[in-house]
mmCIF file of C-alpha atoms in Angstrom:
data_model
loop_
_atom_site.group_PDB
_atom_site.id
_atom_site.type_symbol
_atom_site.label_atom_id
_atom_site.label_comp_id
_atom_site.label_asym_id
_atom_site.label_seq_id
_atom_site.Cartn_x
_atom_site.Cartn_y
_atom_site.Cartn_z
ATOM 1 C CA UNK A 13 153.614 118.987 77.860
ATOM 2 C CA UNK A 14 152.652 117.203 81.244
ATOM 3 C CA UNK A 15 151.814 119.022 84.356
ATOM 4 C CA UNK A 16 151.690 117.407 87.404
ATOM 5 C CA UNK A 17 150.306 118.497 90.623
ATOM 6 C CA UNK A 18 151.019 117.354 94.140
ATOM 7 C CA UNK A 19 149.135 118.403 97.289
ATOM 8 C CA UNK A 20 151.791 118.212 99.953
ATOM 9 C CA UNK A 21 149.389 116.790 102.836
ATOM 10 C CA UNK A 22 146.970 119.877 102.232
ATOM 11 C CA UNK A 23 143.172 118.646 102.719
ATOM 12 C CA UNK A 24 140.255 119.745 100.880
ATOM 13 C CA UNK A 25 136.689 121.077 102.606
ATOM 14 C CA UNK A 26 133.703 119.526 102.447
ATOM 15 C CA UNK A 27 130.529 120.980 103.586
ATOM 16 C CA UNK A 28 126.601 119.040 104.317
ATOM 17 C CA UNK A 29 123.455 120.892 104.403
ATOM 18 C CA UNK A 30 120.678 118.771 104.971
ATOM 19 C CA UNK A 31 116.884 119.434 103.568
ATOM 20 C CA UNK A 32 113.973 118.902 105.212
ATOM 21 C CA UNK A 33 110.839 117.306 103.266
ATOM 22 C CA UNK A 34 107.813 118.073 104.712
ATOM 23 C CA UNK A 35 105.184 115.188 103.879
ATOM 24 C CA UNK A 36 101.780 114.867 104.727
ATOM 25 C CA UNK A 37 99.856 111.716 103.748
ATOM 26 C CA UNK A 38 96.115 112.320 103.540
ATOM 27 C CA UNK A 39 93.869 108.625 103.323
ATOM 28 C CA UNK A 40 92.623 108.541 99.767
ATOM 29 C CA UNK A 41 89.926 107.098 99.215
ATOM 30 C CA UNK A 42 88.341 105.775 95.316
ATOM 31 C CA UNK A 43 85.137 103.627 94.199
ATOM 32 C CA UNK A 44 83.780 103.177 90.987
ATOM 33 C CA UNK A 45 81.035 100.572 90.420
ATOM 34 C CA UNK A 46 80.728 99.267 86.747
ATOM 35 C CA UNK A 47 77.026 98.558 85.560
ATOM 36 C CA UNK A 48 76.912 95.646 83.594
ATOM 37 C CA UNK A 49 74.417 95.706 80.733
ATOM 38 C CA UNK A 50 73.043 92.471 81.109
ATOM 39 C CA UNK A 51 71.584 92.550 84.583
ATOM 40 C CA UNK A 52 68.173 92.709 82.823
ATOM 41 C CA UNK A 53 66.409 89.640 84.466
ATOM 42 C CA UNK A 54 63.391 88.131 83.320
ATOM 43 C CA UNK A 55 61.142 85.788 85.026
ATOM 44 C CA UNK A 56 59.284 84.006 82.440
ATOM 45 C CA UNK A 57 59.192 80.137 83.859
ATOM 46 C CA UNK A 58 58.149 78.862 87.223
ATOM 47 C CA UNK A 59 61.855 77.783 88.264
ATOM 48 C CA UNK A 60 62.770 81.601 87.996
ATOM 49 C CA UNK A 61 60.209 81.974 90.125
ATOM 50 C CA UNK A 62 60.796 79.770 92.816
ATOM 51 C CA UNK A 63 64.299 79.147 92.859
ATOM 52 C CA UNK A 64 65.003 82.987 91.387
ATOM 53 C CA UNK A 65 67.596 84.757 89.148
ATOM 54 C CA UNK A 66 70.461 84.367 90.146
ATOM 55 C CA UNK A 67 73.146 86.796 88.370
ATOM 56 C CA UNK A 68 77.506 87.410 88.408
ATOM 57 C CA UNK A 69 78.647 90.848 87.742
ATOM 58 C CA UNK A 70 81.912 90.323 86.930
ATOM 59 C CA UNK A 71 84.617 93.265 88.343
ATOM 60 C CA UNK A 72 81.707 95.374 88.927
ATOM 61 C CA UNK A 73 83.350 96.904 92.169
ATOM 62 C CA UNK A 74 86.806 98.584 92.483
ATOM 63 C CA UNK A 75 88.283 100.506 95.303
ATOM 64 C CA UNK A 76 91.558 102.353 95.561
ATOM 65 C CA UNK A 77 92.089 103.429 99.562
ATOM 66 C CA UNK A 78 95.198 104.183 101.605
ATOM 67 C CA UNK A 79 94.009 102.289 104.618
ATOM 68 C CA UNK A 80 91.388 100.188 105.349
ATOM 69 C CA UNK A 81 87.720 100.278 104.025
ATOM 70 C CA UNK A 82 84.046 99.410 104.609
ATOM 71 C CA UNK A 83 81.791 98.726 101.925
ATOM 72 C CA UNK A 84 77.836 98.623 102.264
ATOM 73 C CA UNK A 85 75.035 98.546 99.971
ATOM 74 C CA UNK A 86 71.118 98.507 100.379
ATOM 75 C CA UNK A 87 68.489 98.819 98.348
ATOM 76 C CA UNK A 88 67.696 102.179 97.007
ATOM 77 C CA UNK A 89 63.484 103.635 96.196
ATOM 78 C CA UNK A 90 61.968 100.219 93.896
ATOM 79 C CA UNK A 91 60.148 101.765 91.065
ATOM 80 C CA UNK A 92 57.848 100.369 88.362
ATOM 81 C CA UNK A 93 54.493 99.359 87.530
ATOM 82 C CA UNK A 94 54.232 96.265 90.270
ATOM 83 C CA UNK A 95 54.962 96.748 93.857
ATOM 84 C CA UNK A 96 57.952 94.818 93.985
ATOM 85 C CA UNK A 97 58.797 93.565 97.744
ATOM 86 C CA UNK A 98 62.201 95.016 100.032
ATOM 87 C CA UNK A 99 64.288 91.642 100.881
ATOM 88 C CA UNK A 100 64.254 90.257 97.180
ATOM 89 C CA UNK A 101 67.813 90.618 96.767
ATOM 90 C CA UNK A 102 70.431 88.859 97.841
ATOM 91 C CA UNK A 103 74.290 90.050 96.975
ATOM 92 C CA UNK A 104 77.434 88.037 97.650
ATOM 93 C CA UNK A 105 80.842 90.006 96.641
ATOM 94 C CA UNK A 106 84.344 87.902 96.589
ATOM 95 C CA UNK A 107 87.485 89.083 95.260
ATOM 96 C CA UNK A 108 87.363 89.194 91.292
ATOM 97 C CA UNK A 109 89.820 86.831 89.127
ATOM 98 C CA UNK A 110 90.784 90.441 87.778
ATOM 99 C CA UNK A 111 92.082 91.661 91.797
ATOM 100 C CA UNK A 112 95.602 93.135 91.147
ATOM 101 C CA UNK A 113 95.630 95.015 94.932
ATOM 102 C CA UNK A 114 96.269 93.244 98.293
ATOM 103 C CA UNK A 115 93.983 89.989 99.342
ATOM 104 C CA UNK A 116 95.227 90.583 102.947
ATOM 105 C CA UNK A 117 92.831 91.533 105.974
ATOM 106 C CA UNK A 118 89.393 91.023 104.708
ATOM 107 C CA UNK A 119 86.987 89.965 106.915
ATOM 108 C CA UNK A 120 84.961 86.783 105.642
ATOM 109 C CA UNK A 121 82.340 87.582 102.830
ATOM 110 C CA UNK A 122 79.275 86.282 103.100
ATOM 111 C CA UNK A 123 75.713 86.535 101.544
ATOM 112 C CA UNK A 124 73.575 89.533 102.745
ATOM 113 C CA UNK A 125 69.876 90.181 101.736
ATOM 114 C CA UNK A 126 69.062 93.976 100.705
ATOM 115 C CA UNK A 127 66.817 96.384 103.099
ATOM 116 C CA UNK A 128 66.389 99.844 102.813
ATOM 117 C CA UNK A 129 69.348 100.030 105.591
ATOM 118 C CA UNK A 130 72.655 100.139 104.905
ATOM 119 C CA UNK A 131 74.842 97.013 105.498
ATOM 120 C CA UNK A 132 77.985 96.533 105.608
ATOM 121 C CA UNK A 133 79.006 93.705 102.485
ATOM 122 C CA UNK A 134 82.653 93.873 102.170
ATOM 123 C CA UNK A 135 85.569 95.149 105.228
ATOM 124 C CA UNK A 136 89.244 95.324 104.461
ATOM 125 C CA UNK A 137 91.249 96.534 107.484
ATOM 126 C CA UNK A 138 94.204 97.701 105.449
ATOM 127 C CA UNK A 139 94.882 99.255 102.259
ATOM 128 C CA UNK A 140 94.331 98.180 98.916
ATOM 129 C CA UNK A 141 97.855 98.666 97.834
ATOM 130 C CA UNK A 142 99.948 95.415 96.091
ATOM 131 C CA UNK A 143 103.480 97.234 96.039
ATOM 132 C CA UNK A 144 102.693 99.312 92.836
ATOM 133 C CA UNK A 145 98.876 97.413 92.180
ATOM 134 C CA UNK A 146 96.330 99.912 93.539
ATOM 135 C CA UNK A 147 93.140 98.761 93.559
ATOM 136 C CA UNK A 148 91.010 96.036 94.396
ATOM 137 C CA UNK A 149 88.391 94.723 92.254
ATOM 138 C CA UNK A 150 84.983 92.264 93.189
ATOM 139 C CA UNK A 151 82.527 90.694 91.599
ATOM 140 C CA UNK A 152 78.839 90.661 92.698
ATOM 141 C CA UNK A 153 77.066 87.796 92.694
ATOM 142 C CA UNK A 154 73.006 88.532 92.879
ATOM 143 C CA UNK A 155 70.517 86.152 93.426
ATOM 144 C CA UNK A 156 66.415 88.315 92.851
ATOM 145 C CA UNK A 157 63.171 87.188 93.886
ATOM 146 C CA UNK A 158 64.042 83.423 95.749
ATOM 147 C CA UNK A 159 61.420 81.268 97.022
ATOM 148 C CA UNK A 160 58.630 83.167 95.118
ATOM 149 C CA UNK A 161 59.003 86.680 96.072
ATOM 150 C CA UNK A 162 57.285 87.982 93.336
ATOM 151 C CA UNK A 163 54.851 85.294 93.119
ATOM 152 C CA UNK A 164 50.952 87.013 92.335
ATOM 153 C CA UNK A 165 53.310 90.581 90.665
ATOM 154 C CA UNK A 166 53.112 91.023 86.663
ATOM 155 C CA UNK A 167 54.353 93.504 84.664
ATOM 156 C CA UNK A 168 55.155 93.545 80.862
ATOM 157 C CA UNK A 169 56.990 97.093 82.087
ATOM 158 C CA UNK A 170 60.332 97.431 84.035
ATOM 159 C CA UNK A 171 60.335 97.212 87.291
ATOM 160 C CA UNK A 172 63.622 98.581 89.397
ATOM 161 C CA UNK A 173 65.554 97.727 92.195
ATOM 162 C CA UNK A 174 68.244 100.392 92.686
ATOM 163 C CA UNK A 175 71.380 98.917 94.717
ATOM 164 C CA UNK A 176 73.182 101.566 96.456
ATOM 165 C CA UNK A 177 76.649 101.634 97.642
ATOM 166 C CA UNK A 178 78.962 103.325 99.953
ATOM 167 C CA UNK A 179 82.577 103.040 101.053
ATOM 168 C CA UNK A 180 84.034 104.665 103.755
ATOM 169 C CA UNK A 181 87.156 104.623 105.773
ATOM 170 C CA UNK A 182 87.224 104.009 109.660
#
């Protein structure tokens, strides 16, 4: 058995509510700094200590932000057994081979020698979003105790410089 209905012109409701998402967006704001276990540097010939040590810390900063950023460093309280001088570091950041986030709006990087005053090292004027890629990711390059800096200092103990580093959002 077949029944068949027919609407004889006859039209059928239709009714549209509309909801109303409320969203705030909040700037977000992530750093971690890797250490890498091999920035032990040891100046045991007179090249190291004239010309330095220079080291690459590969990917050893990554930021996640929602707009742009401002990254500085200096250096932190030196500690050990010799009196180690302020200005014997030198850092140069670039964007890592590892970088998945944006490469956009970064203002040139450049080389920048440690104080005990904050600098800024790396500026990004927009987020570090890539489409779904969050974060971006730098190595450090550091170059320690150029053009003798630590000429006339021995010590068979270790001897710290603490780099310290901040990001902030504009």
């Amino acid at each position: 058995m077949m029944i068949v209905v027919l609407s004889a012109g006859k039209t059928f409701g239709q009714v549209t509510r509309t909801v109303n998402l409320n969203i705030t967006l909040s700037d977000v704001l992530e750093m971690t700094v890797n250490q890498d276990g091999a920035m032990t540097m040891n100046f045991d010939n007179t090249a190291k200590y004239s010309d330095g040590i220079e080291f690459t810390a590969v990917n050893q900063i990554v930021v996640k932000s929602s707009v742009g950023y401002v990254i500085t460093a200096k250096e932190g309280s030196i500690t050990g057994t010799s009196v180690l001088p302020t200005g014997a570091v030198d850092i140069t950041p670039s964007i890592a081979t590892g970088n998945n986030g944006s490469t956009a709006d970064f203002d040139p990087f450049a080389t920048s020698t440690l104080s005990g005053t904050e600098q800024a090292v790396i500026t990004k004027t927009s987020s570090s979003w890539n489409g779904a890629n969050d974060s971006n990711t730098f190595d450090v390059k550091y170059l320690v105790g150029k053009n003798g800096k630590f000429a006339n200092l021995t010590s068979a103990n270790n001897n710290v410089i603490p780099v310290v580093y901040t990001v902030t959002q504009p």
